[in-house]
Tab-separated table of C-alpha atoms in Angstrom:
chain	number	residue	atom	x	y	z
A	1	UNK	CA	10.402	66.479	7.072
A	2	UNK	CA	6.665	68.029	7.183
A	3	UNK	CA	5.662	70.256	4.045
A	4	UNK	CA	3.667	73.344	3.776
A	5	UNK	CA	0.310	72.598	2.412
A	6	UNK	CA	1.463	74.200	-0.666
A	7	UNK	CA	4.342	72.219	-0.860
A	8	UNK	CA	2.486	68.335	-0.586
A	9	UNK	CA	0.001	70.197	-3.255
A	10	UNK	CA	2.305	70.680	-5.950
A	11	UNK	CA	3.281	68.767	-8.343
A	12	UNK	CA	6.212	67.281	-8.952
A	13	UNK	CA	8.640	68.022	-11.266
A	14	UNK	CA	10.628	64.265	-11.337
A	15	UNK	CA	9.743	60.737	-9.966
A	16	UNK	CA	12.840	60.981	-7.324
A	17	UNK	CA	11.176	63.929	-5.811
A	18	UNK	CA	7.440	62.725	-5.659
A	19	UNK	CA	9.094	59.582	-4.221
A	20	UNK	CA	10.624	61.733	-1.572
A	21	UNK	CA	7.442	63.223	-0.904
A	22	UNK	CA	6.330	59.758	-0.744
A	23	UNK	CA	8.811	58.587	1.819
A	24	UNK	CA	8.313	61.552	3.800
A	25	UNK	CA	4.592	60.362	4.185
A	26	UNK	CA	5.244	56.748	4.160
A	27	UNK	CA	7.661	57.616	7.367
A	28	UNK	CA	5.039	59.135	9.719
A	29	UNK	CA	2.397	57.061	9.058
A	30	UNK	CA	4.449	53.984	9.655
A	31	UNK	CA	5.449	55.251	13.364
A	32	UNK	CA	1.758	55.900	14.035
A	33	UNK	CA	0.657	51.974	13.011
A	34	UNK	CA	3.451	51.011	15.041
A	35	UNK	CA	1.521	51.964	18.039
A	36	UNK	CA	-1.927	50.009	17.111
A	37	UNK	CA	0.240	47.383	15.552
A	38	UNK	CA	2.775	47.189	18.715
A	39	UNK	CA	0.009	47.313	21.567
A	40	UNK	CA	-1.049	44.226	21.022
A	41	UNK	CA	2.609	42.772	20.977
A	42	UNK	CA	3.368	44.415	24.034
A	43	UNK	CA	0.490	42.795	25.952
A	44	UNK	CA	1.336	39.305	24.350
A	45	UNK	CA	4.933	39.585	25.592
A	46	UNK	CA	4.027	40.899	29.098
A	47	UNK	CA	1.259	38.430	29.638
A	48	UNK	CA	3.510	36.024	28.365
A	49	UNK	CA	6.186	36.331	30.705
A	50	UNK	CA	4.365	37.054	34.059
A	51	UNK	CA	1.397	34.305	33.385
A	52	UNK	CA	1.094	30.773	32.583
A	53	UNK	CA	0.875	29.722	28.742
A	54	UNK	CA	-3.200	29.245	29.547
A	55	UNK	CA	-3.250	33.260	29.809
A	56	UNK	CA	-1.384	34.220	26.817
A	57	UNK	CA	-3.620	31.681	24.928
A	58	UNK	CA	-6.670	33.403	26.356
A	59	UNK	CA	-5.026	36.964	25.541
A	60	UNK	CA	-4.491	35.089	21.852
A	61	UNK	CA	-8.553	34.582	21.598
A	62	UNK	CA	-9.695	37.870	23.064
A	63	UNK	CA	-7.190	40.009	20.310
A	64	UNK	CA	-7.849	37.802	17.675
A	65	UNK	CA	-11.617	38.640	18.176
A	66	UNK	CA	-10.724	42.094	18.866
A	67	UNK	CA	-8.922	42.177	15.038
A	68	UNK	CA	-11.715	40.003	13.589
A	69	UNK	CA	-14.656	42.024	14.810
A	70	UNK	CA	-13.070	45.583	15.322
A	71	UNK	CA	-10.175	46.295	13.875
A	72	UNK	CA	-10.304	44.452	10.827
A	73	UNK	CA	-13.529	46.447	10.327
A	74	UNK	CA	-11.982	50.001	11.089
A	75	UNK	CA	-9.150	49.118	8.838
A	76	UNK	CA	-11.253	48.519	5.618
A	77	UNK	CA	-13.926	50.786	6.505
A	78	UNK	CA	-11.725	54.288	6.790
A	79	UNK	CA	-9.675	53.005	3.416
A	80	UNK	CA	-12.762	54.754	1.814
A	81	UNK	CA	-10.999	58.072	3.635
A	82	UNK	CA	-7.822	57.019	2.460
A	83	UNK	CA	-9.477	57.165	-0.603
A	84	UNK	CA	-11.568	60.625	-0.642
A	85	UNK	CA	-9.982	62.700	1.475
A	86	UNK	CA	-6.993	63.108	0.079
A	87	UNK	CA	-8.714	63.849	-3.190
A	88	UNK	CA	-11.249	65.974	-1.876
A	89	UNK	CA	-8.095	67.841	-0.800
A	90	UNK	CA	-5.757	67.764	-3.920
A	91	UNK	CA	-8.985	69.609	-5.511
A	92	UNK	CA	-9.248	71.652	-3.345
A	93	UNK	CA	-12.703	70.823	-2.494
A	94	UNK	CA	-11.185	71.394	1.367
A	95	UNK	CA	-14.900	71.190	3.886
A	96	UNK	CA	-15.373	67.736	1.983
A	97	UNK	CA	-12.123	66.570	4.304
A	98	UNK	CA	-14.015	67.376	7.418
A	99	UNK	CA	-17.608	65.496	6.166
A	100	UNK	CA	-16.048	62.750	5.263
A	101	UNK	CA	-14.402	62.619	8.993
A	102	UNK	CA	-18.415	62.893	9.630
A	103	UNK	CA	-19.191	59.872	7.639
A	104	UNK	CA	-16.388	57.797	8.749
A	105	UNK	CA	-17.363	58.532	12.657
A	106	UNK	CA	-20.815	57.509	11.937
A	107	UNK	CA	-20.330	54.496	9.868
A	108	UNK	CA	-18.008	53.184	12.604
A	109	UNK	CA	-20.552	53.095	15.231
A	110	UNK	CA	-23.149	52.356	13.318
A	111	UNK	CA	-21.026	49.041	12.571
A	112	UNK	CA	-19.334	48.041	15.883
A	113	UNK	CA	-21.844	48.788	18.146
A	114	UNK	CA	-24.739	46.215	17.712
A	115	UNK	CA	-21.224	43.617	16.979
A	116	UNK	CA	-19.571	44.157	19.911
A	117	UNK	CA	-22.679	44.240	22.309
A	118	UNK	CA	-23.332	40.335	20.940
A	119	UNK	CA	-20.223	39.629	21.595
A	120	UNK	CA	-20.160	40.836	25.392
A	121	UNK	CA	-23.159	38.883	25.910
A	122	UNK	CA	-22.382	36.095	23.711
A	123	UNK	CA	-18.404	35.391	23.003
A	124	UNK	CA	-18.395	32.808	25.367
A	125	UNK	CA	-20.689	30.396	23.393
A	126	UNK	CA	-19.071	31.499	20.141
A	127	UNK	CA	-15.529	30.226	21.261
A	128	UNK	CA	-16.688	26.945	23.047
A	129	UNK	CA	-18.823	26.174	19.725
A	130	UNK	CA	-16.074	26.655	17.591
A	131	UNK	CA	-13.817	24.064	19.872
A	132	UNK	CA	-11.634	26.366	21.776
A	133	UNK	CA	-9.839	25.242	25.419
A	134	UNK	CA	-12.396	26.057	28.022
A	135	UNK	CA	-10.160	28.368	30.466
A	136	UNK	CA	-8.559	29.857	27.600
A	137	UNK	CA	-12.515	30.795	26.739
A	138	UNK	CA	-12.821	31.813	30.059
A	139	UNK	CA	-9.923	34.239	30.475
A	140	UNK	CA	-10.268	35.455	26.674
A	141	UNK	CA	-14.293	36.626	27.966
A	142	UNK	CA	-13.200	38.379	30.802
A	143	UNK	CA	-10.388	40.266	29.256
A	144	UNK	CA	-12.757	40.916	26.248
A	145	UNK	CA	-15.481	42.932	27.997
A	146	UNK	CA	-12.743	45.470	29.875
A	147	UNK	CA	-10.710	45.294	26.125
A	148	UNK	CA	-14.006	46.514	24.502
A	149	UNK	CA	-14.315	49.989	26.793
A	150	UNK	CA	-10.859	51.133	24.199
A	151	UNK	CA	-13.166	50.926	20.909
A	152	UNK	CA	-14.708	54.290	21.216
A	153	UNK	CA	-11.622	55.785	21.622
A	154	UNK	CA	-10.230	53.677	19.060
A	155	UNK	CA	-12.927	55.262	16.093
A	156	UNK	CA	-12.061	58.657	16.919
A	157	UNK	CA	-8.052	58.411	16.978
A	158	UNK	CA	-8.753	56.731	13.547
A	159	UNK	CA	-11.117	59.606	12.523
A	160	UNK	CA	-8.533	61.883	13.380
A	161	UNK	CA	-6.075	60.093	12.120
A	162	UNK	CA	-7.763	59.833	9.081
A	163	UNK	CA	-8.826	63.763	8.549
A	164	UNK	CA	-4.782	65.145	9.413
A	165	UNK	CA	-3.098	62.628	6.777
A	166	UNK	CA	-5.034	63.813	4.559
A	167	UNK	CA	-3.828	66.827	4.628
A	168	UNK	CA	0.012	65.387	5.683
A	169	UNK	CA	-0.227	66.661	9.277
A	170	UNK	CA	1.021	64.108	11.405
A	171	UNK	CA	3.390	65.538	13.361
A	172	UNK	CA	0.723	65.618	16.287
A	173	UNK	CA	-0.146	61.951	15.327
A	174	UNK	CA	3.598	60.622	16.125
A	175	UNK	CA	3.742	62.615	19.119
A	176	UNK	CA	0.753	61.192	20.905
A	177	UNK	CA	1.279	58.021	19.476
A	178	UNK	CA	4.942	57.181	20.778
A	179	UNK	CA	3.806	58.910	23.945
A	180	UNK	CA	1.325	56.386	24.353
A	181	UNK	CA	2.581	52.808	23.427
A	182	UNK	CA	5.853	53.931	24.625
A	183	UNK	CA	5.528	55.280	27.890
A	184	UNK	CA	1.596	55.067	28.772
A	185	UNK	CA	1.259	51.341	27.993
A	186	UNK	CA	4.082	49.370	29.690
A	187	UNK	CA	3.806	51.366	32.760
A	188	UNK	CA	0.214	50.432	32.918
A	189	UNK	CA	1.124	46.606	31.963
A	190	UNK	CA	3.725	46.971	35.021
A	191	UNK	CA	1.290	48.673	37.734
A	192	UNK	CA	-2.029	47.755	36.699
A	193	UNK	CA	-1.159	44.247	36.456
A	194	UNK	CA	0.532	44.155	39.651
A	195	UNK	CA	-2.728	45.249	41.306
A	196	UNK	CA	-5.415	43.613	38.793
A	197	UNK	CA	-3.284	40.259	38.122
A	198	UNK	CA	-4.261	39.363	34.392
A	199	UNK	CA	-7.448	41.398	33.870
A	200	UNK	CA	-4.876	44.170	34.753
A	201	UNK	CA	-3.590	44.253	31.086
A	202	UNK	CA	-6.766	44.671	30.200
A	203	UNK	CA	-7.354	47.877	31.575
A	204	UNK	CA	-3.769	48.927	30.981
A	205	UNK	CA	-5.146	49.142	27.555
A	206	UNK	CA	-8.169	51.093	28.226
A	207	UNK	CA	-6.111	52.988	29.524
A	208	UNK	CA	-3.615	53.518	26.808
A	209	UNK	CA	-6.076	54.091	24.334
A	210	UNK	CA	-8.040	56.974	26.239
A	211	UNK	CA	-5.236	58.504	27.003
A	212	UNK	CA	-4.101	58.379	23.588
A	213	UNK	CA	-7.714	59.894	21.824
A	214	UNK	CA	-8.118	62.823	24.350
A	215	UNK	CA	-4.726	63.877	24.362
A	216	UNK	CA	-5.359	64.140	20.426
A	217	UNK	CA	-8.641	66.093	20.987
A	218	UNK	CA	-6.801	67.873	23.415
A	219	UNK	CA	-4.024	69.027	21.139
A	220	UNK	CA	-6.525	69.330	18.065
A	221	UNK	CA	-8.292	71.929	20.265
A	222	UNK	CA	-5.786	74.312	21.538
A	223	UNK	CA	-2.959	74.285	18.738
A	224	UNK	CA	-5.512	73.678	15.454
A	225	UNK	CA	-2.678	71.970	13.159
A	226	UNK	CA	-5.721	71.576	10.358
A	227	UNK	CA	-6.726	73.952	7.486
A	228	UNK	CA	-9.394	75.693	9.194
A	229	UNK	CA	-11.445	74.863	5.872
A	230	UNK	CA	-11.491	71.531	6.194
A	231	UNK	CA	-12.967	71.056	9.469
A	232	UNK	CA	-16.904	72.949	9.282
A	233	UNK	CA	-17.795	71.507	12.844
A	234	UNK	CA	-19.982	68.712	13.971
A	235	UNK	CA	-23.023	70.828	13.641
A	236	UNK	CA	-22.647	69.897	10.106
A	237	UNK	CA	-23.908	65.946	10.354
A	238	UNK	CA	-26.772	66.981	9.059
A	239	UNK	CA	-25.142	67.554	5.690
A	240	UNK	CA	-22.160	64.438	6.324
A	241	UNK	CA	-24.399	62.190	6.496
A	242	UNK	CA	-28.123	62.368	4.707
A	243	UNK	CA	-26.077	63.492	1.774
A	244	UNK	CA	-27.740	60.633	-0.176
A	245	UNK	CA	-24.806	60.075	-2.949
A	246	UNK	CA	-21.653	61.208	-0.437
A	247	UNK	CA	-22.642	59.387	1.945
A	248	UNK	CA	-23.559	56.083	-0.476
A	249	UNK	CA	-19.861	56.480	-1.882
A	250	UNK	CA	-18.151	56.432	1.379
A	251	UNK	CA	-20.048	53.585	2.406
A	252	UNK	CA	-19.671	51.328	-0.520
A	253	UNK	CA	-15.814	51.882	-0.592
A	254	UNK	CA	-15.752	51.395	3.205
A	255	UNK	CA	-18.101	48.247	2.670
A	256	UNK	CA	-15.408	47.339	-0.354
A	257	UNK	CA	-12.524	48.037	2.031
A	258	UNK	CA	-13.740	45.852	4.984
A	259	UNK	CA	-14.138	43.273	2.388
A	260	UNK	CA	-10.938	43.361	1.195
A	261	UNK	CA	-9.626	43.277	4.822
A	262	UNK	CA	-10.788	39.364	4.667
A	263	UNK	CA	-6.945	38.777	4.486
A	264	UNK	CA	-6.620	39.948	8.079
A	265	UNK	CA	-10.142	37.506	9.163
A	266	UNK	CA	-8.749	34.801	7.587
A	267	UNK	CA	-5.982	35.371	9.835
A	268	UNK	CA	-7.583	35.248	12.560
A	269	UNK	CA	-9.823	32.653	11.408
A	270	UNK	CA	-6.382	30.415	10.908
A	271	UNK	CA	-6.049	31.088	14.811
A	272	UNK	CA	-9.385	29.611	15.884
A	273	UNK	CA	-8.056	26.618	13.521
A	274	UNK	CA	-4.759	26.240	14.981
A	275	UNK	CA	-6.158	26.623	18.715
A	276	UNK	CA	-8.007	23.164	17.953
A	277	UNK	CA	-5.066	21.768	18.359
A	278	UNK	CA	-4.487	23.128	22.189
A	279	UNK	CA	-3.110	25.811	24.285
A	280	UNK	CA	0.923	25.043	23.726
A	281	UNK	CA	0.334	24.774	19.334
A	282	UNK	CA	-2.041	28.105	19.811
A	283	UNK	CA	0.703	29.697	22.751
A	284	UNK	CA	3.316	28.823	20.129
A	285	UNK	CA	1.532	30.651	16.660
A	286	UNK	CA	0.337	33.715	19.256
A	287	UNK	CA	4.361	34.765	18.838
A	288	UNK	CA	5.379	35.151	15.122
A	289	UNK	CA	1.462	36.039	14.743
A	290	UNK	CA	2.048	39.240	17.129
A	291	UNK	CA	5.702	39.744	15.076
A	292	UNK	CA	4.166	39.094	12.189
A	293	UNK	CA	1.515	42.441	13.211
A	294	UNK	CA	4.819	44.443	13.704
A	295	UNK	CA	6.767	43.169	10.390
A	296	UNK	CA	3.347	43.890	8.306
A	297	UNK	CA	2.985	47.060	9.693
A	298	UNK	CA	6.103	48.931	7.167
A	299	UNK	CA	4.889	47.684	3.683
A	300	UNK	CA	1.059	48.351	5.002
A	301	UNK	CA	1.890	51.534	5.756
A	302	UNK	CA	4.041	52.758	3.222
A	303	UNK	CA	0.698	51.296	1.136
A	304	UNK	CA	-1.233	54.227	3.040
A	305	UNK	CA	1.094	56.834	2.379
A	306	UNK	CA	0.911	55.810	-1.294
A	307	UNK	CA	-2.475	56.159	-1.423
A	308	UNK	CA	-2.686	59.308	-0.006
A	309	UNK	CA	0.035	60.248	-2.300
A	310	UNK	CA	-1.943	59.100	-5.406
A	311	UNK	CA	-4.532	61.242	-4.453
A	312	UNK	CA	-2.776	64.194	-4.475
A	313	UNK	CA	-0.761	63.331	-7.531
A	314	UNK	CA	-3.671	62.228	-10.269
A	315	UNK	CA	-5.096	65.238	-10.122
A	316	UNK	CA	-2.059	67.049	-11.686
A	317	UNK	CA	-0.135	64.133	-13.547
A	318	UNK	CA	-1.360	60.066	-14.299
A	319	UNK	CA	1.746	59.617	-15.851
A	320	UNK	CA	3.995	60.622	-12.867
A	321	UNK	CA	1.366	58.771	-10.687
A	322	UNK	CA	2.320	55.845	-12.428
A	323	UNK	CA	6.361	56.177	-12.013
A	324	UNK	CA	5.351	56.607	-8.513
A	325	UNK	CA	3.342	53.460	-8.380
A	326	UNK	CA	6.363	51.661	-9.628
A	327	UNK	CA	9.484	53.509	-7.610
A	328	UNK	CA	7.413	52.982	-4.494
A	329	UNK	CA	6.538	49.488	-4.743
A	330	UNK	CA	10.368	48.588	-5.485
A	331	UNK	CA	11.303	50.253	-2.690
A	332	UNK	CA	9.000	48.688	-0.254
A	333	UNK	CA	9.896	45.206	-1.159
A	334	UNK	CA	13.582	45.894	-0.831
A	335	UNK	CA	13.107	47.794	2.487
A	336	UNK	CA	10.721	44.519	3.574
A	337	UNK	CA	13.512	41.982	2.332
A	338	UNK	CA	16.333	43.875	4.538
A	339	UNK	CA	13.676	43.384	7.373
A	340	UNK	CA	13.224	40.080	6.982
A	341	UNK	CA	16.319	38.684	6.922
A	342	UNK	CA	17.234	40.777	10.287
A	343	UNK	CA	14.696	39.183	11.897
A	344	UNK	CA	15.308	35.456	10.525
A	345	UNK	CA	18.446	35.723	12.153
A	346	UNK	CA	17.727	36.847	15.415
A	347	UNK	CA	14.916	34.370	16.099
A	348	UNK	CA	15.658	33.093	19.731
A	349	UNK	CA	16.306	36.751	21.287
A	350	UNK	CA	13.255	37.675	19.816
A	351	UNK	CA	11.248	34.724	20.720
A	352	UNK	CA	12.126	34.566	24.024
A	353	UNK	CA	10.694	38.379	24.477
A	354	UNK	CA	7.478	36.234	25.000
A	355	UNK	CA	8.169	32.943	26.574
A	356	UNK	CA	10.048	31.124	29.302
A	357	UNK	CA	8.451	27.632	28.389
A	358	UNK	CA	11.353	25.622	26.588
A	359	UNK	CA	8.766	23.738	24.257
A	360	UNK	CA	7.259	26.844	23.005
A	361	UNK	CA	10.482	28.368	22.162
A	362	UNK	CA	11.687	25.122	20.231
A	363	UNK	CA	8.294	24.694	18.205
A	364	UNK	CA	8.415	28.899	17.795
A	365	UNK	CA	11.670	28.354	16.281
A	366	UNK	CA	11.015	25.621	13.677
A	367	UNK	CA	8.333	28.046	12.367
A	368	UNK	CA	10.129	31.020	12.151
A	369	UNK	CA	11.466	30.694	8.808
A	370	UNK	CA	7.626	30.031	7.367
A	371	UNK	CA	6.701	33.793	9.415
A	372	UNK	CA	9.467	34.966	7.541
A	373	UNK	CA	8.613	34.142	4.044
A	374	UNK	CA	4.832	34.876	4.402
A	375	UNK	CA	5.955	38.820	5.533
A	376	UNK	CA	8.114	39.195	2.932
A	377	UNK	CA	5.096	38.322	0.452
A	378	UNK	CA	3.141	40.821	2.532
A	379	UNK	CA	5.798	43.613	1.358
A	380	UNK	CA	4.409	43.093	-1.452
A	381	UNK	CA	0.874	42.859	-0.991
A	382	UNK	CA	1.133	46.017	1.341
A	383	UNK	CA	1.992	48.096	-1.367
A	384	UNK	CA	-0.799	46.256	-4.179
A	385	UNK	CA	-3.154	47.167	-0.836
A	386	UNK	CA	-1.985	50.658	-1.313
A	387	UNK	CA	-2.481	51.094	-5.084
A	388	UNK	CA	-6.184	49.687	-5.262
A	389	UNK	CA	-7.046	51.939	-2.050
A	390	UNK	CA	-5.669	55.178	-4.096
A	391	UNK	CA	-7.449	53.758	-7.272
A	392	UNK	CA	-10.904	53.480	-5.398
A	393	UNK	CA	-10.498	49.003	-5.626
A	394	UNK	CA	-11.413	48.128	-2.829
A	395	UNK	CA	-13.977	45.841	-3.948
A	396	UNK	CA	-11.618	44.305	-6.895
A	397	UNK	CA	-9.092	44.121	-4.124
A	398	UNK	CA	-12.178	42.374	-1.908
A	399	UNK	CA	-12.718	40.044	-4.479
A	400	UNK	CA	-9.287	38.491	-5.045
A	401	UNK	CA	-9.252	38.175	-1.448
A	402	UNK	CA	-12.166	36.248	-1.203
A	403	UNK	CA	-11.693	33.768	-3.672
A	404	UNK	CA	-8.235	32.911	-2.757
A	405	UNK	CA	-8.468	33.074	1.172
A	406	UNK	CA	-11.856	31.363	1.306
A	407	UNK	CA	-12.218	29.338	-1.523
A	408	UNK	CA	-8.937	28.145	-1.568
A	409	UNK	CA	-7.216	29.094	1.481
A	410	UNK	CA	-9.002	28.331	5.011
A	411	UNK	CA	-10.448	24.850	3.355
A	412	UNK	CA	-7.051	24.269	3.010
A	413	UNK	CA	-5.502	24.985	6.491
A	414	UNK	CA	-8.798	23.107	8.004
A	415	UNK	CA	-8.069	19.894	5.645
A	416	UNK	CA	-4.506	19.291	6.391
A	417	UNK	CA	-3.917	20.806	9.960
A	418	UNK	CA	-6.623	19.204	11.897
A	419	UNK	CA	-8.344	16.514	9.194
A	420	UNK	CA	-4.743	15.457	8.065
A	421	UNK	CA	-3.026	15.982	11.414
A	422	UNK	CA	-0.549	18.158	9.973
A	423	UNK	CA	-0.417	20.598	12.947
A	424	UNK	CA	0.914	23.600	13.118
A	425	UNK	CA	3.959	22.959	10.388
A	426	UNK	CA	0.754	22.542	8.396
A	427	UNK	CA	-0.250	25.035	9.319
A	428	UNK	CA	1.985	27.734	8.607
A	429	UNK	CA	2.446	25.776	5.329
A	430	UNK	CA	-1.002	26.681	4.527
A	431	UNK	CA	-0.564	29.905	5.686
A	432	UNK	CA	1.896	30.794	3.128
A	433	UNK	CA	-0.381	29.219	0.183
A	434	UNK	CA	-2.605	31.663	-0.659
């Protein structure tokens, strides 16, 4: 399943085998999302289940701000390495892989530092200001300020992350990551919980993520999967980062790319909207929003792996880049519709892997259908995401975003949800709009 490095360099000699090569990527990179995608969803359902529904709602506003103010921001900002490393490689131009690691490390703290210290100090007054439950608030603060210890190791899993696809190593990235979500995670739920009561999950996911980073250092170090020319050490910096033009081109794509993430603050945004209405309408969208994570997470990152394909492939052929473009955005829509309707038809088994409360389950029910429809649009728009990334669009991508999110879009949700007194079939009506 994992090529030579001369093998995912060459080109192509028809569009079924560059869409292999595509699929082979796409594969990999889907089963590492799964575990930043299925973290998350794991918490939700074991906080869920052991706590009341006040808990899960203040889980619901400490991730949401978590995705709004961190990984939201890590998302868009290393699309810019989606976007030059892989090219930097299919040129061969092979220490530009490892400076542009540079430049991604240090635009990511440079960015969620100063954020995240306001929000220690401050999320409390944010959340009550914008109308939220007060001990929803208060749980959501507490868990917040262990949940924001995981963010350091969170930017360097994604540099790393970042610097092997690039050069289609991920074998090392699947290993760690199913280690970690699927062993290191729910025991720590289980144990750490048991000890800690609800802050417990918290750290469980400290936890998970450390163990998850230095394991990958750890492995990096001893076995040294990468082409030693890509990597020229962190005594370069110097040259990463006051690199005047470099370093202005990874910045404006990553600026670009966080922009275009907009889609994933206006969800969250919908959340603060929809917890206006109380903790049982917010407990209720907390569950197809955390399926919804897992059912975007296929078309997302087959996007990836198509951009990192794209990369590779316009430097040898535009026309089979384009057949490419086309085969692999067929496919992912197909594979996303197959998904869909699986899940549309096992609602209640998969509903009830969060809740006991009968009301939630009805009301998470009558939704369902709705969650279903808006994730088979994002099959789509995962692999659009995919095309402008390996294009260098981010801020065309940014700008379709935020005219039909913003403009159109949360106005929207606000007017008829809470003004209107849709509620949450609103909602979800809105949802599916833009």
């Amino acid at each position: 399943m994992f090529q030579s490095e001369e093998e995912f360099l060459a080109p192509r000699s028809s569009v079924l085998a560059e869409l292999w090569t595509f699929i082979e990527l796409a594969i990999p990179t889907i089963l590492v999302n799964l575990g930043m995608i299925a973290s998350p969803m794991l918490c939700a359902s074991f906080i869920g289940r052991k706590f009341d529904t006040v808990y899960l709602s203040g889980f619901a506003l400490a991730n949401l701000t978590g995705n709004l103010c961190t990984f939201s921001l890590l998302a868009g900002l290393f699309s810019a390495s989606d976007t030059l490393g892989p090219q930097a490689f299919g040129n061969g131009n092979f220490k530009e892989v490892g400076l542009i690691a540079i430049r991604g490390l240090a635009c990511a703290t440079a960015i969620l530092l100063p954020i995240n210290i306001f929000l220690v100090n401050y999320l409390d007054n944010v959340l009550l200001a914008l109308g939220q439950d007060r001990d929803a608030v208060e749980l959501a603060v507490a868990w917040y300020r262990i949940f924001v210890w995981s963010f350091p190791f969170c930017v360097v899993y994604n540099v790393i992350w970042k610097f092997l696809s690039a050069q289609n190593i991920m074998r090392p990235m699947i290993v760690v990551s199913l280690a970690s979500y699927g062993i290191i995670l729910p025991l720590g739920l289980e144990f750490l919980s048991e000890r800690y009561g609800f802050l417990g999950s918290a750290w469980a996911y400290v936890n998970f993520q450390a163990i998850q980073a230095i394991s990958l250092l750890a492995y990096i170090a001893v076995k040294q999967p990468h082409d030693h020319r890509t990597w020229p050490g962190m005594s370069s910096w110097r040259q990463a980062i006051l690199a005047h033009k470099p370093m202005m081109d990874f910045a404006g794509l990553g600026i670009g790319g966080i922009l275009a993430q907009c889609e994933w603050v206006f969800w969250e945004c919908a959340a603060l909207v929809i917890g206006l209405l109380g903790t049982i309408p917010l407990s209720v969208h907390t569950i197809p929003s955390q399926v919804l994570m897992l059912l975007w997470l296929p078309p997302l990152s087959a996007g990836t792996a198509l951009s990192i394909r794209m990369g590779i492939t316009m430097t040898h052929s535009v026309k089979m880049t384009k057949k490419l473009i086309l085969s692999a955005t067929v496919l992912i829509v197909l594979a996303g519709a197959v998904i869909n309707t699986i899940v549309y038809r096992h609602a209640r088994p998969i509903i009830q892997l969060f809740t006991n409360d009968p009301e939630v389950l009805v009301t998470a029910e009558k939704m369902w259908w709705k969650m279903c429809t808006f994730s088979q649009l994002c099959s789509l728009f995962g692999a659009l995401c995919g095309i402008a990334t390996g294009l260098g669009m981010q801020w065309t991508l940014a700008s379709i975003n935020l005219v039909w999110l913003w403009v159109f879009g949360l106005p929207n949700l606000y007017y008829f949800t809470i003004i209107r007194e849709g509620g949450l079939e609103a909602a979800w009506t809105c949802i599916n709009l833009p």
